[in-house]
Amino acid sequence: MSMNIDLAVIGGTGVYHLPGLQWQDSHALQTRFGAPSGPIRTACIGSAQVAFLARHGEGHALPPHQINYRANLQALHDLGARRVLAINTVGGIGPDYGPRALAVPDQIIDYTWGRISTLCEAPGSSVLHVDFGNPYTESLRLDLLAACKNAGVGVVAGGCYGATQGPRLETKAEIARLRRDGCDLVGMTGMPEAGLARELGLSYASLCVVANWAAGCDPVDTEITLEEVLANVESVSGHLLAILEHLLEP
Ligand code: HPA
């Protein structure tokens, strides 16, 4: 089944729906890579059609390294999406990226391992060496930044996303290394998702929600708790619909 989807949203930790939106339909899709993390919900924002998929499943059952990223993106593609907004819950490393900040990164360093990270492994597929110098689609990034501005929501423009394996959080030494490498943000789901989106020819950008200071970055050295992470994401997720409304304005 293929529809005219103006934007697909992949929700991260703490974003299992879009507050304020009523779903119209739910699609249980199968792809050549298997099943996505859960049903794809669809709704209208104004005259635009939006699709939504919870990356970890609706009950947050899937850890980052077990998500079927290929099936998720293929399912959104099969449904008709050509633009994907990834919402990524992250830890903040750089001083501008404190808890509850929103950021639209422009670079990625991939520290993940053992994840299927390409479509090329599918039987019969040819080898692709897609350009990935700018891992996010610049036009969608700029539209997203403009939408945040028009919605009156503060956002940090740019930053380097370090993708770690998880599901455990990082050590302070690992974060110190990421900082030296130039990472501003750290999360567990940014890759291989962005690379697969490029291979599929999808426009793809990330809106990062900073849930906590990454290990060793908090001026007050406290333990990171899931409660803190979810409370910070919750406080920011109320802005999402307004951002989407501006992003989808005709
Ligand atoms: N590290 C990695 N991923 C995360 C973090 C973190 O500190 N917070 C939320 N996702």
CSV table of C-alpha atoms and ligand atoms in Angstrom, one decimal:
chain,number,residue,atom,x,y,z
A,1,MET,CA,0.0,0.0,0.0
A,2,SER,CA,1.4,3.4,-0.9
A,3,MET,CA,0.0,6.7,0.2
A,4,ASN,CA,1.0,10.3,-0.2
A,5,ILE,CA,2.9,10.9,3.0
A,6,ASP,CA,4.3,14.4,3.4
A,7,LEU,CA,6.5,13.6,6.4
A,8,ALA,CA,7.3,10.5,8.4
A,9,VAL,CA,8.4,10.9,12.0
A,10,ILE,CA,10.4,8.3,13.9
A,11,GLY,CA,9.9,8.8,17.6
A,12,GLY,CA,12.7,8.0,20.0
A,13,THR,CA,12.8,7.2,23.7
A,14,GLY,CA,9.9,9.0,25.5
A,15,VAL,CA,8.3,9.9,22.2
A,16,TYR,CA,5.8,7.1,21.5
A,17,HIS,CA,3.1,9.3,20.0
A,18,LEU,CA,2.7,12.9,19.0
A,19,PRO,CA,0.9,14.7,21.8
A,20,GLY,CA,-2.2,16.6,20.4
A,21,LEU,CA,-2.6,14.4,17.3
A,22,GLN,CA,-5.4,11.9,16.7
A,23,TRP,CA,-4.4,8.9,14.6
A,24,GLN,CA,-6.6,8.1,11.7
A,25,ASP,CA,-5.1,4.9,10.6
A,26,SER,CA,-2.7,2.2,11.7
A,27,HIS,CA,-0.7,0.1,9.2
A,28,ALA,CA,1.0,-3.2,10.1
A,29,LEU,CA,3.5,-3.6,7.4
A,30,GLN,CA,6.0,-6.3,6.5
A,31,THR,CA,9.0,-5.5,4.4
A,32,ARG,CA,11.7,-7.5,2.6
A,33,PHE,CA,13.8,-7.0,5.8
A,34,GLY,CA,11.0,-8.2,8.1
A,35,ALA,CA,8.7,-6.2,10.3
A,36,PRO,CA,9.3,-2.7,11.6
A,37,SER,CA,9.3,-1.8,15.3
A,38,GLY,CA,5.5,-1.5,15.4
A,39,PRO,CA,2.5,-0.2,13.5
A,40,ILE,CA,2.9,3.0,11.5
A,41,ARG,CA,0.2,5.4,12.5
A,42,THR,CA,-1.1,8.1,10.2
A,43,ALA,CA,-2.8,11.5,10.8
A,44,CYS,CA,-3.4,14.8,9.1
A,45,ILE,CA,-1.8,18.0,10.2
A,46,GLY,CA,-3.7,20.7,8.3
A,47,SER,CA,-3.9,19.3,4.7
A,48,ALA,CA,-0.7,17.3,5.2
A,49,GLN,CA,-0.4,13.5,5.9
A,50,VAL,CA,2.0,12.5,8.6
A,51,ALA,CA,3.2,9.0,9.4
A,52,PHE,CA,4.6,8.0,12.8
A,53,LEU,CA,6.6,5.1,13.9
A,54,ALA,CA,7.9,4.5,17.5
A,55,ARG,CA,11.5,3.4,16.9
A,56,HIS,CA,11.7,1.2,20.0
A,57,GLY,CA,8.2,-0.1,19.7
A,58,GLU,CA,5.2,1.4,21.4
A,59,GLY,CA,6.1,-0.2,24.7
A,60,HIS,CA,9.8,0.6,24.4
A,61,ALA,CA,10.6,-3.1,24.0
A,62,LEU,CA,13.5,-2.9,21.6
A,63,PRO,CA,17.0,-1.9,22.7
A,64,PRO,CA,18.9,0.3,20.2
A,65,HIS,CA,21.1,-2.5,18.9
A,66,GLN,CA,18.1,-4.8,18.2
A,67,ILE,CA,16.0,-2.3,16.3
A,68,ASN,CA,15.4,-3.4,12.7
A,69,TYR,CA,16.4,-0.1,11.2
A,70,ARG,CA,16.2,-1.5,7.7
A,71,ALA,CA,12.6,-2.7,8.1
A,72,ASN,CA,11.6,0.6,9.8
A,73,LEU,CA,12.9,2.8,6.9
A,74,GLN,CA,11.8,0.4,4.2
A,75,ALA,CA,8.3,0.3,5.7
A,76,LEU,CA,8.1,4.1,5.8
A,77,HIS,CA,9.3,4.2,2.2
A,78,ASP,CA,6.8,1.5,1.1
A,79,LEU,CA,4.0,3.5,2.7
A,80,GLY,CA,5.0,6.4,0.5
A,81,ALA,CA,7.2,8.6,2.8
A,82,ARG,CA,10.1,10.4,1.1
A,83,ARG,CA,11.0,12.8,4.0
A,84,VAL,CA,11.8,11.4,7.4
A,85,LEU,CA,12.2,13.4,10.6
A,86,ALA,CA,14.0,11.4,13.2
A,87,ILE,CA,13.5,12.3,16.8
A,88,ASN,CA,16.5,11.2,18.9
A,89,THR,CA,16.8,11.4,22.6
A,90,VAL,CA,20.4,12.1,23.4
A,91,GLY,CA,22.9,13.1,26.1
A,92,GLY,CA,24.6,16.5,25.8
A,93,ILE,CA,28.3,16.9,25.7
A,94,GLY,CA,29.0,20.5,24.5
A,95,PRO,CA,28.1,23.4,26.8
A,96,ASP,CA,25.2,24.5,24.5
A,97,TYR,CA,23.6,21.1,24.7
A,98,GLY,CA,22.3,20.9,28.2
A,99,PRO,CA,19.2,19.0,29.3
A,100,ARG,CA,16.0,20.0,27.6
A,101,ALA,CA,17.8,21.7,24.7
A,102,LEU,CA,16.7,20.8,21.2
A,103,ALA,CA,19.3,20.5,18.5
A,104,VAL,CA,19.4,19.8,14.7
A,105,PRO,CA,22.8,18.1,14.2
A,106,ASP,CA,24.7,18.3,11.0
A,107,GLN,CA,27.4,15.6,11.4
A,108,ILE,CA,27.7,12.1,12.8
A,109,ILE,CA,30.5,9.9,14.0
A,110,ASP,CA,29.5,6.2,14.2
A,111,TYR,CA,30.8,4.2,17.1
A,112,THR,CA,28.2,1.4,16.8
A,113,TRP,CA,29.2,-2.1,15.9
A,114,GLY,CA,27.6,-5.4,14.8
A,115,ARG,CA,24.5,-3.7,13.4
A,116,ILE,CA,23.4,-4.4,9.9
A,117,SER,CA,24.2,-1.0,8.4
A,118,THR,CA,23.5,-1.2,4.7
A,119,LEU,CA,20.9,-2.4,2.3
A,120,CYS,CA,23.6,-3.9,0.2
A,121,GLU,CA,23.4,-7.2,2.1
A,122,ALA,CA,20.0,-7.9,0.7
A,123,PRO,CA,20.0,-10.8,-1.8
A,124,GLY,CA,20.4,-9.5,-5.3
A,125,SER,CA,21.2,-5.9,-4.4
A,126,SER,CA,24.1,-4.1,-5.9
A,127,VAL,CA,26.9,-2.5,-3.9
A,128,LEU,CA,26.2,1.2,-3.1
A,129,HIS,CA,28.8,3.7,-2.1
A,130,VAL,CA,26.4,6.6,-1.3
A,131,ASP,CA,27.8,10.0,-0.6
A,132,PHE,CA,27.5,10.6,3.1
A,133,GLY,CA,29.8,13.7,3.6
A,134,ASN,CA,26.7,15.6,4.9
A,135,PRO,CA,24.8,12.8,6.6
A,136,TYR,CA,21.6,14.7,7.0
A,137,THR,CA,19.6,16.3,4.2
A,138,GLU,CA,20.5,20.0,4.3
A,139,SER,CA,17.2,21.2,2.9
A,140,LEU,CA,15.2,19.3,5.5
A,141,ARG,CA,17.5,20.5,8.3
A,142,LEU,CA,17.0,24.1,7.2
A,143,ASP,CA,13.2,23.7,7.0
A,144,LEU,CA,13.3,22.1,10.4
A,145,LEU,CA,15.3,25.0,11.9
A,146,ALA,CA,12.9,27.5,10.3
A,147,ALA,CA,10.0,25.6,11.7
A,148,CYS,CA,11.4,25.7,15.2
A,149,LYS,CA,12.1,29.5,14.8
A,150,ASN,CA,8.5,30.1,13.5
A,151,ALA,CA,7.1,28.0,16.3
A,152,GLY,CA,9.0,30.1,18.9
A,153,VAL,CA,11.0,27.1,20.1
A,154,GLY,CA,14.7,27.5,20.8
A,155,VAL,CA,17.0,25.1,19.0
A,156,VAL,CA,20.7,24.7,18.6
A,157,ALA,CA,21.6,24.7,14.9
A,158,GLY,CA,24.2,22.1,14.1
A,159,GLY,CA,26.4,19.8,16.1
A,160,CYS,CA,28.0,16.4,15.8
A,161,TYR,CA,26.1,13.3,16.9
A,162,GLY,CA,28.1,10.5,18.3
A,163,ALA,CA,26.3,7.2,17.8
A,164,THR,CA,27.2,4.7,20.5
A,165,GLN,CA,26.2,1.0,20.8
A,166,GLY,CA,24.4,1.0,24.2
A,167,PRO,CA,22.2,-0.1,25.7
A,168,ARG,CA,24.3,0.9,28.7
A,169,LEU,CA,25.3,4.6,29.0
A,170,GLU,CA,28.9,5.5,28.4
A,171,THR,CA,31.8,5.8,30.8
A,172,LYS,CA,33.3,9.2,31.5
A,173,ALA,CA,36.4,8.3,29.5
A,174,GLU,CA,34.3,7.3,26.5
A,175,ILE,CA,32.5,10.6,26.6
A,176,ALA,CA,35.9,12.5,27.0
A,177,ARG,CA,37.0,10.7,23.9
A,178,LEU,CA,33.8,11.6,22.0
A,179,ARG,CA,34.4,15.2,23.1
A,180,ARG,CA,38.0,15.1,21.7
A,181,ASP,CA,36.6,13.6,18.5
A,182,GLY,CA,34.3,16.7,18.2
A,183,CYS,CA,31.0,15.2,19.3
A,184,ASP,CA,28.4,17.5,20.9
A,185,LEU,CA,25.7,15.0,21.4
A,186,VAL,CA,25.6,11.3,22.1
A,187,GLY,CA,22.8,8.8,21.4
A,188,MET,CA,22.4,5.1,20.5
A,189,THR,CA,20.0,5.2,17.5
A,190,GLY,CA,21.4,7.8,15.0
A,191,MET,CA,23.2,5.0,13.1
A,192,PRO,CA,22.7,3.0,11.0
A,193,GLU,CA,19.4,4.8,10.5
A,194,ALA,CA,20.8,7.9,8.8
A,195,GLY,CA,23.0,5.9,6.5
A,196,LEU,CA,20.1,3.6,5.5
A,197,ALA,CA,17.9,6.6,4.8
A,198,ARG,CA,20.5,7.9,2.4
A,199,GLU,CA,20.8,4.5,0.7
A,200,LEU,CA,17.0,4.4,0.3
A,201,GLY,CA,17.1,7.9,-1.2
A,202,LEU,CA,15.0,9.4,1.6
A,203,SER,CA,15.4,13.0,2.9
A,204,TYR,CA,16.4,12.6,6.5
A,205,ALA,CA,17.1,15.0,9.4
A,206,SER,CA,17.2,14.6,13.1
A,207,LEU,CA,15.7,16.6,15.9
A,208,CYS,CA,17.7,15.8,19.0
A,209,VAL,CA,16.1,16.1,22.4
A,210,VAL,CA,18.8,16.4,25.1
A,211,ALA,CA,17.6,14.3,28.1
A,212,ASN,CA,20.7,14.5,30.3
A,213,TRP,CA,24.3,15.6,30.5
A,214,ALA,CA,26.4,12.8,29.1
A,215,ALA,CA,28.7,11.0,31.6
A,216,GLY,CA,31.1,13.4,33.2
A,217,CYS,CA,29.6,16.6,31.6
A,218,ASP,CA,27.3,17.6,34.4
A,219,PRO,CA,28.9,20.3,36.5
A,220,VAL,CA,27.2,18.6,39.4
A,221,ASP,CA,28.3,14.9,39.2
A,222,THR,CA,25.1,12.9,39.6
A,223,GLU,CA,23.9,9.6,38.4
A,224,ILE,CA,21.8,9.5,35.2
A,225,THR,CA,18.4,8.0,35.8
A,226,LEU,CA,15.6,6.9,33.4
A,227,GLU,CA,13.2,9.1,35.3
A,228,GLU,CA,15.3,12.2,34.6
A,229,VAL,CA,15.6,11.2,31.0
A,230,LEU,CA,11.9,10.7,30.5
A,231,ALA,CA,10.9,13.9,32.5
A,232,ASN,CA,13.2,16.0,30.3
A,233,VAL,CA,11.9,14.5,27.1
A,234,GLU,CA,8.3,14.9,28.3
A,235,SER,CA,8.9,18.6,29.0
A,236,VAL,CA,10.1,19.2,25.4
A,237,SER,CA,7.7,16.9,23.5
A,238,GLY,CA,4.9,19.4,24.0
A,239,HIS,CA,6.6,21.5,21.4
A,240,LEU,CA,6.7,18.8,18.7
A,241,LEU,CA,3.3,19.4,17.2
A,242,ALA,CA,3.9,23.1,16.8
A,243,ILE,CA,7.2,22.4,15.1
A,244,LEU,CA,5.5,19.9,12.8
A,245,GLU,CA,2.7,22.3,12.0
A,246,HIS,CA,5.2,24.9,10.8
A,247,LEU,CA,7.3,22.4,9.0
A,248,LEU,CA,4.2,21.2,7.0
A,249,GLU,CA,2.8,24.6,6.3
A,250,PRO,CA,1.9,24.8,2.6
B,1,HPA,N1,24.2,8.5,26.1
B,1,HPA,C1,23.8,7.8,25.0
B,1,HPA,N2,22.5,7.8,24.7
B,1,HPA,C2,21.6,8.6,25.4
B,1,HPA,C3,22.0,9.3,26.5
B,1,HPA,C4,23.4,9.3,26.9
B,1,HPA,O1,23.8,9.9,27.8
B,1,HPA,N3,20.9,9.9,27.0
B,1,HPA,C5,19.9,9.6,26.2
B,1,HPA,N4,20.3,8.8,25.2
